[in-house]
PDB file of C-alpha atoms and ligand atoms in Angstrom:
ATOM      1  CA  MET A   1      23.511-194.657  34.225  1.00  0.00           C
ATOM      2  CA  LEU A   2      20.028-196.000  33.503  1.00  0.00           C
ATOM      3  CA  ASN A   3      18.225-197.807  36.312  1.00  0.00           C
ATOM      4  CA  LYS A   4      17.839-200.919  34.195  1.00  0.00           C
ATOM      5  CA  LYS A   5      21.574-201.170  33.633  1.00  0.00           C
ATOM      6  CA  LEU A   6      22.240-200.667  37.328  1.00  0.00           C
ATOM      7  CA  GLN A   7      19.770-203.397  38.196  1.00  0.00           C
ATOM      8  CA  THR A   8      21.423-205.801  35.756  1.00  0.00           C
ATOM      9  CA  ALA A   9      24.809-204.985  37.267  1.00  0.00           C
ATOM     10  CA  GLN A  10      23.441-205.511  40.805  1.00  0.00           C
ATOM     11  CA  LYS A  11      22.141-208.953  39.845  1.00  0.00           C
ATOM     12  CA  SER A  12      25.399-210.003  38.160  1.00  0.00           C
ATOM     13  CA  LEU A  13      27.317-208.830  41.211  1.00  0.00           C
ATOM     14  CA  LEU A  14      25.192-210.894  43.611  1.00  0.00           C
ATOM     15  CA  LEU A  15      25.448-213.950  41.406  1.00  0.00           C
ATOM     16  CA  TRP A  16      29.228-213.628  41.411  1.00  0.00           C
ATOM     17  CA  TYR A  17      29.220-213.175  45.206  1.00  0.00           C
ATOM     18  CA  SER A  18      27.265-216.416  45.687  1.00  0.00           C
ATOM     19  CA  THR A  19      30.354-218.291  44.483  1.00  0.00           C
ATOM     20  CA  ASP A  20      32.859-216.111  46.367  1.00  0.00           C
ATOM     21  CA  ALA A  21      35.115-218.033  48.758  1.00  0.00           C
ATOM     22  CA  ARG A  22      35.504-215.036  51.073  1.00  0.00           C
ATOM     23  CA  SER A  23      31.890-215.398  52.192  1.00  0.00           C
ATOM     24  CA  GLU A  24      33.279-218.148  54.452  1.00  0.00           C
ATOM     25  CA  LEU A  25      35.334-215.718  56.550  1.00  0.00           C
ATOM     26  CA  PRO A  26      34.398-216.168  60.237  1.00  0.00           C
ATOM     27  CA  TRP A  27      33.196-212.598  60.781  1.00  0.00           C
ATOM     28  CA  ARG A  28      30.818-213.010  57.843  1.00  0.00           C
ATOM     29  CA  LYS A  29      29.226-216.050  59.400  1.00  0.00           C
ATOM     30  CA  THR A  30      28.346-214.422  62.697  1.00  0.00           C
ATOM     31  CA  SER A  31      25.660-211.966  63.750  1.00  0.00           C
ATOM     32  CA  ASN A  32      27.606-210.942  66.856  1.00  0.00           C
ATOM     33  CA  ILE A  33      28.063-207.176  66.469  1.00  0.00           C
ATOM     34  CA  TYR A  34      31.158-207.064  68.681  1.00  0.00           C
ATOM     35  CA  HIS A  35      32.863-209.764  66.587  1.00  0.00           C
ATOM     36  CA  ILE A  36      32.026-207.897  63.377  1.00  0.00           C
ATOM     37  CA  TYR A  37      33.248-204.621  64.856  1.00  0.00           C
ATOM     38  CA  LEU A  38      36.495-206.266  66.001  1.00  0.00           C
ATOM     39  CA  SER A  39      37.121-207.729  62.550  1.00  0.00           C
ATOM     40  CA  GLU A  40      36.593-204.320  60.947  1.00  0.00           C
ATOM     41  CA  ILE A  41      39.128-202.695  63.260  1.00  0.00           C
ATOM     42  CA  MET A  42      41.677-205.481  62.780  1.00  0.00           C
ATOM     43  CA  LEU A  43      41.275-205.466  59.011  1.00  0.00           C
ATOM     44  CA  GLN A  44      41.925-201.738  58.725  1.00  0.00           C
ATOM     45  CA  GLN A  45      45.665-202.186  58.247  1.00  0.00           C
ATOM     46  CA  THR A  46      46.215-205.922  58.359  1.00  0.00           C
ATOM     47  CA  GLN A  47      45.868-208.641  55.744  1.00  0.00           C
ATOM     48  CA  VAL A  48      42.761-210.819  55.871  1.00  0.00           C
ATOM     49  CA  SER A  49      44.794-214.046  56.138  1.00  0.00           C
ATOM     50  CA  ARG A  50      46.721-212.856  59.230  1.00  0.00           C
ATOM     51  CA  VAL A  51      43.584-211.627  60.966  1.00  0.00           C
ATOM     52  CA  GLU A  52      41.643-214.788  60.177  1.00  0.00           C
ATOM     53  CA  ALA A  53      44.325-217.298  61.144  1.00  0.00           C
ATOM     54  CA  THR A  54      45.730-215.745  64.285  1.00  0.00           C
ATOM     55  CA  TYR A  55      44.677-212.432  65.721  1.00  0.00           C
ATOM     56  CA  TYR A  56      40.894-212.590  65.450  1.00  0.00           C
ATOM     57  CA  PRO A  57      40.439-216.026  67.086  1.00  0.00           C
ATOM     58  CA  GLN A  58      43.085-215.355  69.754  1.00  0.00           C
ATOM     59  CA  PHE A  59      41.634-211.988  70.694  1.00  0.00           C
ATOM     60  CA  LEU A  60      38.120-213.398  70.956  1.00  0.00           C
ATOM     61  CA  LYS A  61      39.339-216.277  73.068  1.00  0.00           C
ATOM     62  CA  ARG A  62      40.847-213.807  75.523  1.00  0.00           C
ATOM     63  CA  PHE A  63      38.044-211.201  75.279  1.00  0.00           C
ATOM     64  CA  PRO A  64      34.906-213.079  74.164  1.00  0.00           C
ATOM     65  CA  THR A  65      32.531-210.175  74.839  1.00  0.00           C
ATOM     66  CA  LEU A  66      32.604-206.409  74.737  1.00  0.00           C
ATOM     67  CA  LYS A  67      32.048-206.511  78.492  1.00  0.00           C
ATOM     68  CA  SER A  68      35.150-208.640  79.068  1.00  0.00           C
ATOM     69  CA  LEU A  69      37.150-206.245  76.888  1.00  0.00           C
ATOM     70  CA  ALA A  70      35.874-203.256  78.875  1.00  0.00           C
ATOM     71  CA  ALA A  71      36.862-204.944  82.152  1.00  0.00           C
ATOM     72  CA  SER A  72      40.428-205.680  81.001  1.00  0.00           C
ATOM     73  CA  SER A  73      43.471-203.467  81.377  1.00  0.00           C
ATOM     74  CA  LEU A  74      44.952-201.649  78.387  1.00  0.00           C
ATOM     75  CA  GLU A  75      48.182-203.624  78.931  1.00  0.00           C
ATOM     76  CA  ASP A  76      46.251-206.877  78.463  1.00  0.00           C
ATOM     77  CA  VAL A  77      44.700-205.580  75.252  1.00  0.00           C
ATOM     78  CA  PHE A  78      48.101-204.473  73.972  1.00  0.00           C
ATOM     79  CA  SER A  79      49.583-207.873  74.714  1.00  0.00           C
ATOM     80  CA  MET A  80      46.891-209.544  72.576  1.00  0.00           C
ATOM     81  CA  TRP A  81      47.463-206.953  69.859  1.00  0.00           C
ATOM     82  CA  SER A  82      51.220-207.488  69.916  1.00  0.00           C
ATOM     83  CA  GLY A  83      52.558-207.886  66.373  1.00  0.00           C
ATOM     84  CA  LEU A  84      49.475-206.434  64.666  1.00  0.00           C
ATOM     85  CA  GLY A  85      50.863-202.906  64.594  1.00  0.00           C
ATOM     86  CA  TYR A  86      48.969-199.612  64.551  1.00  0.00           C
ATOM     87  CA  TYR A  87      48.351-199.841  68.312  1.00  0.00           C
ATOM     88  CA  ARG A  88      46.058-196.844  68.285  1.00  0.00           C
ATOM     89  CA  ARG A  89      43.435-199.297  67.017  1.00  0.00           C
ATOM     90  CA  ALA A  90      43.759-201.387  70.191  1.00  0.00           C
ATOM     91  CA  LYS A  91      43.604-198.280  72.349  1.00  0.00           C
ATOM     92  CA  ASN A  92      40.403-197.101  70.607  1.00  0.00           C
ATOM     93  CA  LEU A  93      38.845-200.546  70.809  1.00  0.00           C
ATOM     94  CA  HIS A  94      39.440-200.613  74.552  1.00  0.00           C
ATOM     95  CA  ALA A  95      38.202-197.033  75.013  1.00  0.00           C
ATOM     96  CA  THR A  96      35.044-197.802  73.017  1.00  0.00           C
ATOM     97  CA  ALA A  97      34.338-200.934  75.072  1.00  0.00           C
ATOM     98  CA  GLN A  98      34.679-198.906  78.274  1.00  0.00           C
ATOM     99  CA  LEU A  99      32.343-196.219  76.958  1.00  0.00           C
ATOM    100  CA  VAL A 100      29.558-198.486  75.727  1.00  0.00           C
ATOM    101  CA  GLY A 101      29.805-201.322  78.268  1.00  0.00           C
ATOM    102  CA  SER A 102      28.095-204.340  76.807  1.00  0.00           C
ATOM    103  CA  ALA A 103      26.586-203.290  73.460  1.00  0.00           C
ATOM    104  CA  LEU A 104      27.430-200.997  70.581  1.00  0.00           C
ATOM    105  CA  PRO A 105      24.843-198.401  69.535  1.00  0.00           C
ATOM    106  CA  LYS A 106      22.667-199.166  66.532  1.00  0.00           C
ATOM    107  CA  THR A 107      22.840-195.971  64.504  1.00  0.00           C
ATOM    108  CA  LYS A 108      25.594-194.631  62.315  1.00  0.00           C
ATOM    109  CA  GLU A 109      25.398-191.236  64.021  1.00  0.00           C
ATOM    110  CA  GLU A 110      25.952-192.733  67.480  1.00  0.00           C
ATOM    111  CA  LEU A 111      28.704-195.057  66.272  1.00  0.00           C
ATOM    112  CA  LEU A 112      30.535-192.075  64.773  1.00  0.00           C
ATOM    113  CA  GLN A 113      30.849-190.559  68.254  1.00  0.00           C
ATOM    114  CA  LEU A 114      33.019-193.460  69.451  1.00  0.00           C
ATOM    115  CA  PRO A 115      36.836-193.461  69.415  1.00  0.00           C
ATOM    116  CA  GLY A 116      38.381-194.817  66.204  1.00  0.00           C
ATOM    117  CA  ILE A 117      35.046-195.267  64.415  1.00  0.00           C
ATOM    118  CA  GLY A 118      34.921-193.265  61.198  1.00  0.00           C
ATOM    119  CA  LYS A 119      32.403-193.188  58.395  1.00  0.00           C
ATOM    120  CA  TYR A 120      33.554-196.459  56.861  1.00  0.00           C
ATOM    121  CA  THR A 121      33.583-198.459  60.119  1.00  0.00           C
ATOM    122  CA  ALA A 122      30.229-197.062  61.270  1.00  0.00           C
ATOM    123  CA  SER A 123      28.679-197.985  57.913  1.00  0.00           C
ATOM    124  CA  ALA A 124      30.294-201.415  57.942  1.00  0.00           C
ATOM    125  CA  ILE A 125      28.889-202.166  61.420  1.00  0.00           C
ATOM    126  CA  CYS A 126      25.423-200.999  60.327  1.00  0.00           C
ATOM    127  CA  SER A 127      25.540-202.957  57.066  1.00  0.00           C
ATOM    128  CA  PHE A 128      27.360-206.183  58.029  1.00  0.00           C
ATOM    129  CA  GLY A 129      26.236-206.295  61.661  1.00  0.00           C
ATOM    130  CA  TYR A 130      22.802-204.704  61.897  1.00  0.00           C
ATOM    131  CA  LYS A 131      21.902-205.492  58.234  1.00  0.00           C
ATOM    132  CA  GLN A 132      20.672-201.944  57.680  1.00  0.00           C
ATOM    133  CA  ILE A 133      20.154-200.435  54.231  1.00  0.00           C
ATOM    134  CA  VAL A 134      23.312-198.335  54.119  1.00  0.00           C
ATOM    135  CA  SER A 135      26.104-198.092  51.591  1.00  0.00           C
ATOM    136  CA  VAL A 136      29.738-198.749  52.458  1.00  0.00           C
ATOM    137  CA  VAL A 137      32.845-197.265  50.853  1.00  0.00           C
ATOM    138  CA  ASP A 138      36.349-198.530  51.601  1.00  0.00           C
ATOM    139  CA  THR A 139      39.388-198.198  49.322  1.00  0.00           C
ATOM    140  CA  ASN A 140      38.445-201.291  47.304  1.00  0.00           C
ATOM    141  CA  ILE A 141      34.852-200.195  46.795  1.00  0.00           C
ATOM    142  CA  ALA A 142      35.952-196.654  45.956  1.00  0.00           C
ATOM    143  CA  ARG A 143      38.129-197.986  43.140  1.00  0.00           C
ATOM    144  CA  VAL A 144      35.348-200.175  41.721  1.00  0.00           C
ATOM    145  CA  LEU A 145      32.838-197.309  41.830  1.00  0.00           C
ATOM    146  CA  ALA A 146      35.200-194.788  40.225  1.00  0.00           C
ATOM    147  CA  ARG A 147      35.849-197.180  37.363  1.00  0.00           C
ATOM    148  CA  PHE A 148      32.302-198.468  37.031  1.00  0.00           C
ATOM    149  CA  PHE A 149      30.903-194.938  36.754  1.00  0.00           C
ATOM    150  CA  ALA A 150      34.023-193.642  34.928  1.00  0.00           C
ATOM    151  CA  LYS A 151      34.779-190.844  37.371  1.00  0.00           C
ATOM    152  CA  VAL A 152      38.190-189.220  37.260  1.00  0.00           C
ATOM    153  CA  ASP A 153      39.492-187.891  40.603  1.00  0.00           C
ATOM    154  CA  ALA A 154      36.197-188.575  42.342  1.00  0.00           C
ATOM    155  CA  LYS A 155      36.161-187.040  45.808  1.00  0.00           C
ATOM    156  CA  GLU A 156      34.947-188.880  48.896  1.00  0.00           C
ATOM    157  CA  LYS A 157      31.528-187.235  48.919  1.00  0.00           C
ATOM    158  CA  GLU A 158      30.888-188.164  45.300  1.00  0.00           C
ATOM    159  CA  LEU A 159      31.975-191.761  45.896  1.00  0.00           C
ATOM    160  CA  TRP A 160      29.515-192.110  48.782  1.00  0.00           C
ATOM    161  CA  SER A 161      26.747-190.727  46.534  1.00  0.00           C
ATOM    162  CA  LEU A 162      27.670-193.223  43.813  1.00  0.00           C
ATOM    163  CA  ALA A 163      27.613-196.026  46.400  1.00  0.00           C
ATOM    164  CA  ASP A 164      24.109-194.895  47.449  1.00  0.00           C
ATOM    165  CA  ALA A 165      22.965-194.830  43.823  1.00  0.00           C
ATOM    166  CA  PHE A 166      24.288-198.331  43.171  1.00  0.00           C
ATOM    167  CA  LEU A 167      23.149-199.879  46.480  1.00  0.00           C
ATOM    168  CA  ASN A 168      20.918-202.891  46.073  1.00  0.00           C
ATOM    169  CA  ILE A 169      18.254-202.191  48.671  1.00  0.00           C
ATOM    170  CA  LYS A 170      16.890-205.737  48.457  1.00  0.00           C
ATOM    171  CA  SER A 171      20.227-207.282  49.476  1.00  0.00           C
ATOM    172  CA  PRO A 172      22.331-204.376  50.821  1.00  0.00           C
ATOM    173  CA  THR A 173      24.690-206.425  52.980  1.00  0.00           C
ATOM    174  CA  ALA A 174      25.603-208.954  50.288  1.00  0.00           C
ATOM    175  CA  HIS A 175      25.890-206.135  47.753  1.00  0.00           C
ATOM    176  CA  ASN A 176      28.419-204.229  49.885  1.00  0.00           C
ATOM    177  CA  LEU A 177      30.443-207.350  50.660  1.00  0.00           C
ATOM    178  CA  ALA A 178      30.429-208.326  47.001  1.00  0.00           C
ATOM    179  CA  LEU A 179      31.711-204.903  45.924  1.00  0.00           C
ATOM    180  CA  MET A 180      34.434-205.076  48.546  1.00  0.00           C
ATOM    181  CA  ASP A 181      35.554-208.500  47.363  1.00  0.00           C
ATOM    182  CA  LEU A 182      35.366-207.475  43.733  1.00  0.00           C
ATOM    183  CA  GLY A 183      37.821-204.662  44.474  1.00  0.00           C
ATOM    184  CA  ALA A 184      40.121-207.010  46.392  1.00  0.00           C
ATOM    185  CA  MET A 185      40.083-209.845  43.867  1.00  0.00           C
ATOM    186  CA  VAL A 186      39.071-208.602  40.393  1.00  0.00           C
ATOM    187  CA  CYS A 187      39.096-204.819  40.067  1.00  0.00           C
ATOM    188  CA  LEU A 188      42.666-204.690  41.309  1.00  0.00           C
ATOM    189  CA  PRO A 189      44.689-201.470  41.513  1.00  0.00           C
ATOM    190  CA  LYS A 190      46.977-202.772  38.751  1.00  0.00           C
ATOM    191  CA  ASN A 191      45.793-204.945  35.887  1.00  0.00           C
ATOM    192  CA  PRO A 192      42.128-205.436  36.793  1.00  0.00           C
ATOM    193  CA  THR A 193      40.783-208.647  35.288  1.00  0.00           C
ATOM    194  CA  CYS A 194      37.882-207.022  33.470  1.00  0.00           C
ATOM    195  CA  LYS A 195      37.187-210.040  31.278  1.00  0.00           C
ATOM    196  CA  VAL A 196      36.011-212.095  34.253  1.00  0.00           C
ATOM    197  CA  CYS A 197      34.324-209.213  36.070  1.00  0.00           C
ATOM    198  CA  PRO A 198      30.576-209.536  36.662  1.00  0.00           C
ATOM    199  CA  LEU A 199      30.238-205.781  36.005  1.00  0.00           C
ATOM    200  CA  HIS A 200      32.068-205.970  32.686  1.00  0.00           C
ATOM    201  CA  VAL A 201      29.090-205.301  30.407  1.00  0.00           C
ATOM    202  CA  GLU A 202      27.811-202.236  32.295  1.00  0.00           C
ATOM    203  CA  CYS A 203      31.171-200.824  33.432  1.00  0.00           C
ATOM    204  CA  LEU A 204      31.827-197.438  31.853  1.00  0.00           C
ATOM    205  CA  GLY A 205      35.522-197.343  32.734  1.00  0.00           C
ATOM    206  CA  LYS A 206      36.706-200.804  31.728  1.00  0.00           C
ATOM    207  CA  ASP A 207      38.681-199.661  28.668  1.00  0.00           C
ATOM    208  CA  GLU A 208      40.718-197.114  30.600  1.00  0.00           C
ATOM    209  CA  ALA A 209      40.666-198.535  34.112  1.00  0.00           C
ATOM    210  CA  ASP A 210      43.957-196.850  35.112  1.00  0.00           C
ATOM    211  CA  LYS A 211      42.528-193.428  34.326  1.00  0.00           C
ATOM    212  CA  TYR A 212      40.000-193.767  37.133  1.00  0.00           C
ATOM    213  CA  TYR A 213      42.334-194.941  39.839  1.00  0.00           C
ATOM    214  CA  LYS A 214      45.303-193.011  41.145  1.00  0.00           C
ATOM    215  CA  LYS A 215      47.382-194.258  44.004  1.00  0.00           C
ATOM    216  CA  LYS A 216      48.037-191.618  46.653  1.00  0.00           C
ATOM    217  CA  ASN A 217      51.646-190.523  46.823  1.00  0.00           C
ATOM    218  CA  ILE A 218      52.829-191.105  50.368  1.00  0.00           C
ATOM    219  CA  VAL A 219      55.776-189.049  51.511  1.00  0.00           C
ATOM    220  CA  TYR A 220      58.006-191.262  53.641  1.00  0.00           C
ATOM    221  CA  GLU A 221      60.319-190.020  56.347  1.00  0.00           C
ATOM    222  CA  ASN A 222      63.620-191.774  57.138  1.00  0.00           C
ATOM    223  CA  LYS A 223      64.705-192.107  60.761  1.00  0.00           C
ATOM    224  CA  THR A 224      67.467-193.906  62.626  1.00  0.00           C
ATOM    225  CA  LEU A 225      66.676-195.379  66.043  1.00  0.00           C
ATOM    226  CA  HIS A 226      69.192-196.675  68.587  1.00  0.00           C
ATOM    227  CA  TYR A 227      67.796-199.272  71.007  1.00  0.00           C
ATOM    228  CA  GLY A 228      69.672-200.800  73.921  1.00  0.00           C
ATOM    229  CA  ILE A 229      69.344-204.205  75.513  1.00  0.00           C
ATOM    230  CA  HIS A 230      70.355-204.800  79.100  1.00  0.00           C
ATOM    231  CA  VAL A 231      69.600-208.134  80.753  1.00  0.00           C
ATOM    232  CA  LYS A 232      70.146-208.855  84.451  1.00  0.00           C
ATOM    233  CA  ASN A 233      69.180-212.018  86.331  1.00  0.00           C
ATOM    234  CA  GLY A 234      66.952-213.203  83.505  1.00  0.00           C
ATOM    235  CA  SER A 235      65.068-209.908  83.203  1.00  0.00           C
ATOM    236  CA  LEU A 236      65.164-207.246  80.523  1.00  0.00           C
ATOM    237  CA  ALA A 237      65.311-203.515  81.248  1.00  0.00           C
ATOM    238  CA  MET A 238      62.411-201.771  79.503  1.00  0.00           C
ATOM    239  CA  GLN A 239      60.607-198.462  79.686  1.00  0.00           C
ATOM    240  CA  LYS A 240      56.990-197.532  79.308  1.00  0.00           C
ATOM    241  CA  SER A 241      56.379-195.381  76.277  1.00  0.00           C
ATOM    242  CA  THR A 242      54.625-192.159  77.263  1.00  0.00           C
ATOM    243  CA  LYS A 243      53.933-190.660  73.851  1.00  0.00           C
ATOM    244  CA  GLY A 244      53.403-191.380  70.182  1.00  0.00           C
ATOM    245  CA  MET A 245      51.908-194.464  68.602  1.00  0.00           C
ATOM    246  CA  TYR A 246      53.405-196.833  71.226  1.00  0.00           C
ATOM    247  CA  LYS A 247      52.085-194.875  74.213  1.00  0.00           C
ATOM    248  CA  GLY A 248      51.335-197.235  77.104  1.00  0.00           C
ATOM    249  CA  MET A 249      53.437-200.075  75.697  1.00  0.00           C
ATOM    250  CA  LEU A 250      56.781-201.389  76.848  1.00  0.00           C
ATOM    251  CA  GLU A 251      59.789-200.603  74.698  1.00  0.00           C
ATOM    252  CA  LEU A 252      63.542-201.025  74.824  1.00  0.00           C
ATOM    253  CA  LEU A 253      65.695-198.295  76.303  1.00  0.00           C
ATOM    254  CA  CYS A 254      66.938-195.624  73.948  1.00  0.00           C
ATOM    255  CA  VAL A 255      70.706-195.409  73.616  1.00  0.00           C
ATOM    256  CA  GLU A 256      71.970-191.963  74.569  1.00  0.00           C
ATOM    257  CA  ASN A 257      75.472-192.403  73.255  1.00  0.00           C
ATOM    258  CA  PRO A 258      75.779-195.060  70.541  1.00  0.00           C
ATOM    259  CA  HIS A 259      79.608-194.868  70.548  1.00  0.00           C
ATOM    260  CA  VAL A 260      79.932-196.235  74.079  1.00  0.00           C
ATOM    261  CA  ASP A 261      77.865-199.415  73.749  1.00  0.00           C
ATOM    262  CA  ASP A 262      78.385-202.536  71.632  1.00  0.00           C
ATOM    263  CA  LEU A 263      76.458-202.619  68.400  1.00  0.00           C
ATOM    264  CA  ILE A 264      74.883-206.082  68.024  1.00  0.00           C
ATOM    265  CA  GLY A 265      73.075-205.608  64.712  1.00  0.00           C
ATOM    266  CA  GLY A 266      70.270-203.800  63.021  1.00  0.00           C
ATOM    267  CA  PHE A 267      67.319-204.003  60.667  1.00  0.00           C
ATOM    268  CA  LYS A 268      64.981-201.908  58.556  1.00  0.00           C
ATOM    269  CA  HIS A 269      61.403-201.444  59.687  1.00  0.00           C
ATOM    270  CA  SER A 270      58.460-199.583  58.170  1.00  0.00           C
ATOM    271  CA  VAL A 271      55.661-198.165  60.239  1.00  0.00           C
ATOM    272  CA  THR A 272      53.007-195.727  59.041  1.00  0.00           C
ATOM    273  CA  ARG A 273      54.956-193.093  57.037  1.00  0.00           C
ATOM    274  CA  PHE A 274      58.291-193.842  58.678  1.00  0.00           C
ATOM    275  CA  ARG A 275      61.129-195.866  57.180  1.00  0.00           C
ATOM    276  CA  LEU A 276      63.255-196.808  60.157  1.00  0.00           C
ATOM    277  CA  ASP A 277      66.876-197.860  60.315  1.00  0.00           C
ATOM    278  CA  VAL A 278      67.067-199.572  63.700  1.00  0.00           C
ATOM    279  CA  LYS A 279      70.381-200.267  65.453  1.00  0.00           C
ATOM    280  CA  VAL A 280      70.473-202.593  68.442  1.00  0.00           C
ATOM    281  CA  TYR A 281      73.139-202.290  71.164  1.00  0.00           C
ATOM    282  CA  ARG A 282      74.155-204.199  74.255  1.00  0.00           C
ATOM    283  CA  LEU A 283      73.826-201.539  76.948  1.00  0.00           C
ATOM    284  CA  LYS A 284      76.629-201.531  79.494  1.00  0.00           C
ATOM    285  CA  ASN A 285      75.026-199.273  82.059  1.00  0.00           C
ATOM    286  CA  ILE A 286      71.537-198.097  82.765  1.00  0.00           C
ATOM    287  CA  THR A 287      70.965-194.862  84.573  1.00  0.00           C
ATOM    288  CA  LYS A 288      67.223-194.361  84.602  1.00  0.00           C
ATOM    289  CA  ASN A 289      64.343-196.053  86.336  1.00  0.00           C
ATOM    290  CA  VAL A 290      63.313-199.075  84.339  1.00  0.00           C
ATOM    291  CA  HIS A 291      60.687-201.819  84.327  1.00  0.00           C
ATOM    292  CA  TRP A 292      62.280-205.226  84.721  1.00  0.00           C
ATOM    293  CA  ILE A 293      60.463-207.795  82.588  1.00  0.00           C
ATOM    294  CA  ALA A 294      61.307-211.473  82.944  1.00  0.00           C
ATOM    295  CA  LEU A 295      62.567-212.769  79.596  1.00  0.00           C
ATOM    296  CA  ASP A 296      60.255-215.764  79.759  1.00  0.00           C
ATOM    297  CA  SER A 297      57.188-213.508  80.158  1.00  0.00           C
ATOM    298  CA  LEU A 298      57.948-211.283  77.180  1.00  0.00           C
ATOM    299  CA  GLU A 299      55.601-213.280  74.996  1.00  0.00           C
ATOM    300  CA  ASN A 300      52.631-211.879  76.910  1.00  0.00           C
ATOM    301  CA  ALA A 301      54.005-208.370  77.443  1.00  0.00           C
ATOM    302  CA  PRO A 302      52.579-205.366  75.556  1.00  0.00           C
ATOM    303  CA  ILE A 303      55.389-204.901  73.058  1.00  0.00           C
ATOM    304  CA  SER A 304      55.372-203.791  69.444  1.00  0.00           C
ATOM    305  CA  SER A 305      56.587-205.758  66.433  1.00  0.00           C
ATOM    306  CA  LEU A 306      59.484-203.277  66.273  1.00  0.00           C
ATOM    307  CA  THR A 307      60.575-204.320  69.772  1.00  0.00           C
ATOM    308  CA  GLN A 308      60.079-207.980  68.876  1.00  0.00           C
ATOM    309  CA  LYS A 309      62.418-207.571  65.914  1.00  0.00           C
ATOM    310  CA  ALA A 310      65.049-205.858  68.085  1.00  0.00           C
ATOM    311  CA  LEU A 311      64.850-208.758  70.527  1.00  0.00           C
ATOM    312  CA  ARG A 312      65.351-211.218  67.700  1.00  0.00           C
ATOM    313  CA  VAL A 313      68.552-209.336  66.818  1.00  0.00           C
ATOM    314  CA  TYR A 314      69.661-209.792  70.414  1.00  0.00           C
ATOM    315  CA  GLU A 315      68.835-213.512  70.238  1.00  0.00           C
ATOM    316  CA  GLY A 316      70.894-213.738  67.060  1.00  0.00           C
ATOM    317  CA  LYS A 317      67.960-214.615  64.805  1.00  0.00           C
ATOM    318  CA  LEU A 318      68.058-211.399  62.806  1.00  0.00           C
ATOM    319  CA  ALA A 319      71.339-210.145  61.306  1.00  0.00           C
TER     320      ALA A 319
HETATM  321  S1  LIG B   1      35.002-204.208  34.343  1.00  0.00           S
HETATM  322 FE1  LIG B   1      37.119-203.878  34.958  1.00  0.00          FE
HETATM  323  S2  LIG B   1      37.261-201.747  35.565  1.00  0.00           S
HETATM  324 FE2  LIG B   1      35.082-202.285  35.489  1.00  0.00          FE
HETATM  325  S3  LIG B   1      34.581-202.852  37.578  1.00  0.00           S
HETATM  326 FE3  LIG B   1      35.102-204.726  36.491  1.00  0.00          FE
HETATM  327  S4  LIG B   1      37.295-205.055  36.852  1.00  0.00           S
HETATM  328 FE4  LIG B   1      36.808-202.940  37.422  1.00  0.00          FE
END
């Protein structure tokens, strides 16, 4: 694409961004690198509205600095992450804080060495935090670029090159944020609203937008889980998970023999590539060593949303 056309598109994009409501998001109004980093990690698999309204402000209230996060226990971090899912993110956040102490490094190369920081997150920290002249590619931006440059099946490397070619070096941060928002609000996976798109005139793929975007086929795996609830003297029997995505968190006891205990109810739950059919039982006997957690302190315990749902079944709030 000719430079002149790219420049016109860059200008239209920035003009559109100047009226974009998402520029008011709290992590866009701060220059605190830790806050920006935290928002990037939280937003990886969670909707903007949930992060903005609840998790981001609560987490920062509890851990206002990277130093305070580094000094906390993993259990404390998990308890503040409770309900957000994908707990590996919390684990990596904590590990990174402990590695760097009070400040994140300033180069992409150094950031890439830290746990849970990939190419996107490192670039986002450099662009949105340090205001460096670097391009950023997330799933939304990738879709916009593939369509704008009319690239079928563009691979990651090519998309990053296209992002570099399109980057507005006079306003790189606003340019990247604008592209991200354009993908989230206008250049949607289905039915992009090309008529109101600021890139409409220069976009090479607008007439066949679907051709340039293919959703990845995820292969889901079905599993049935049997969880048991045993309460004694106001405390719940739990175990500490030692492996998998919930490692380090508290979870309900697994039921060895579902035919012996009373089935209370069940629910469906999706996590990563798993589609879970969860059955909840009232456990008559417990044979192993357990952690006794007072029922009234569960709110602050490191438990997953899966465990929370199972507890709601026990409380009769979930059929
Ligand atoms: S014109 Fe349509 S396909 Fe092109 S970038 Fe805009 S919304 Fe996407």
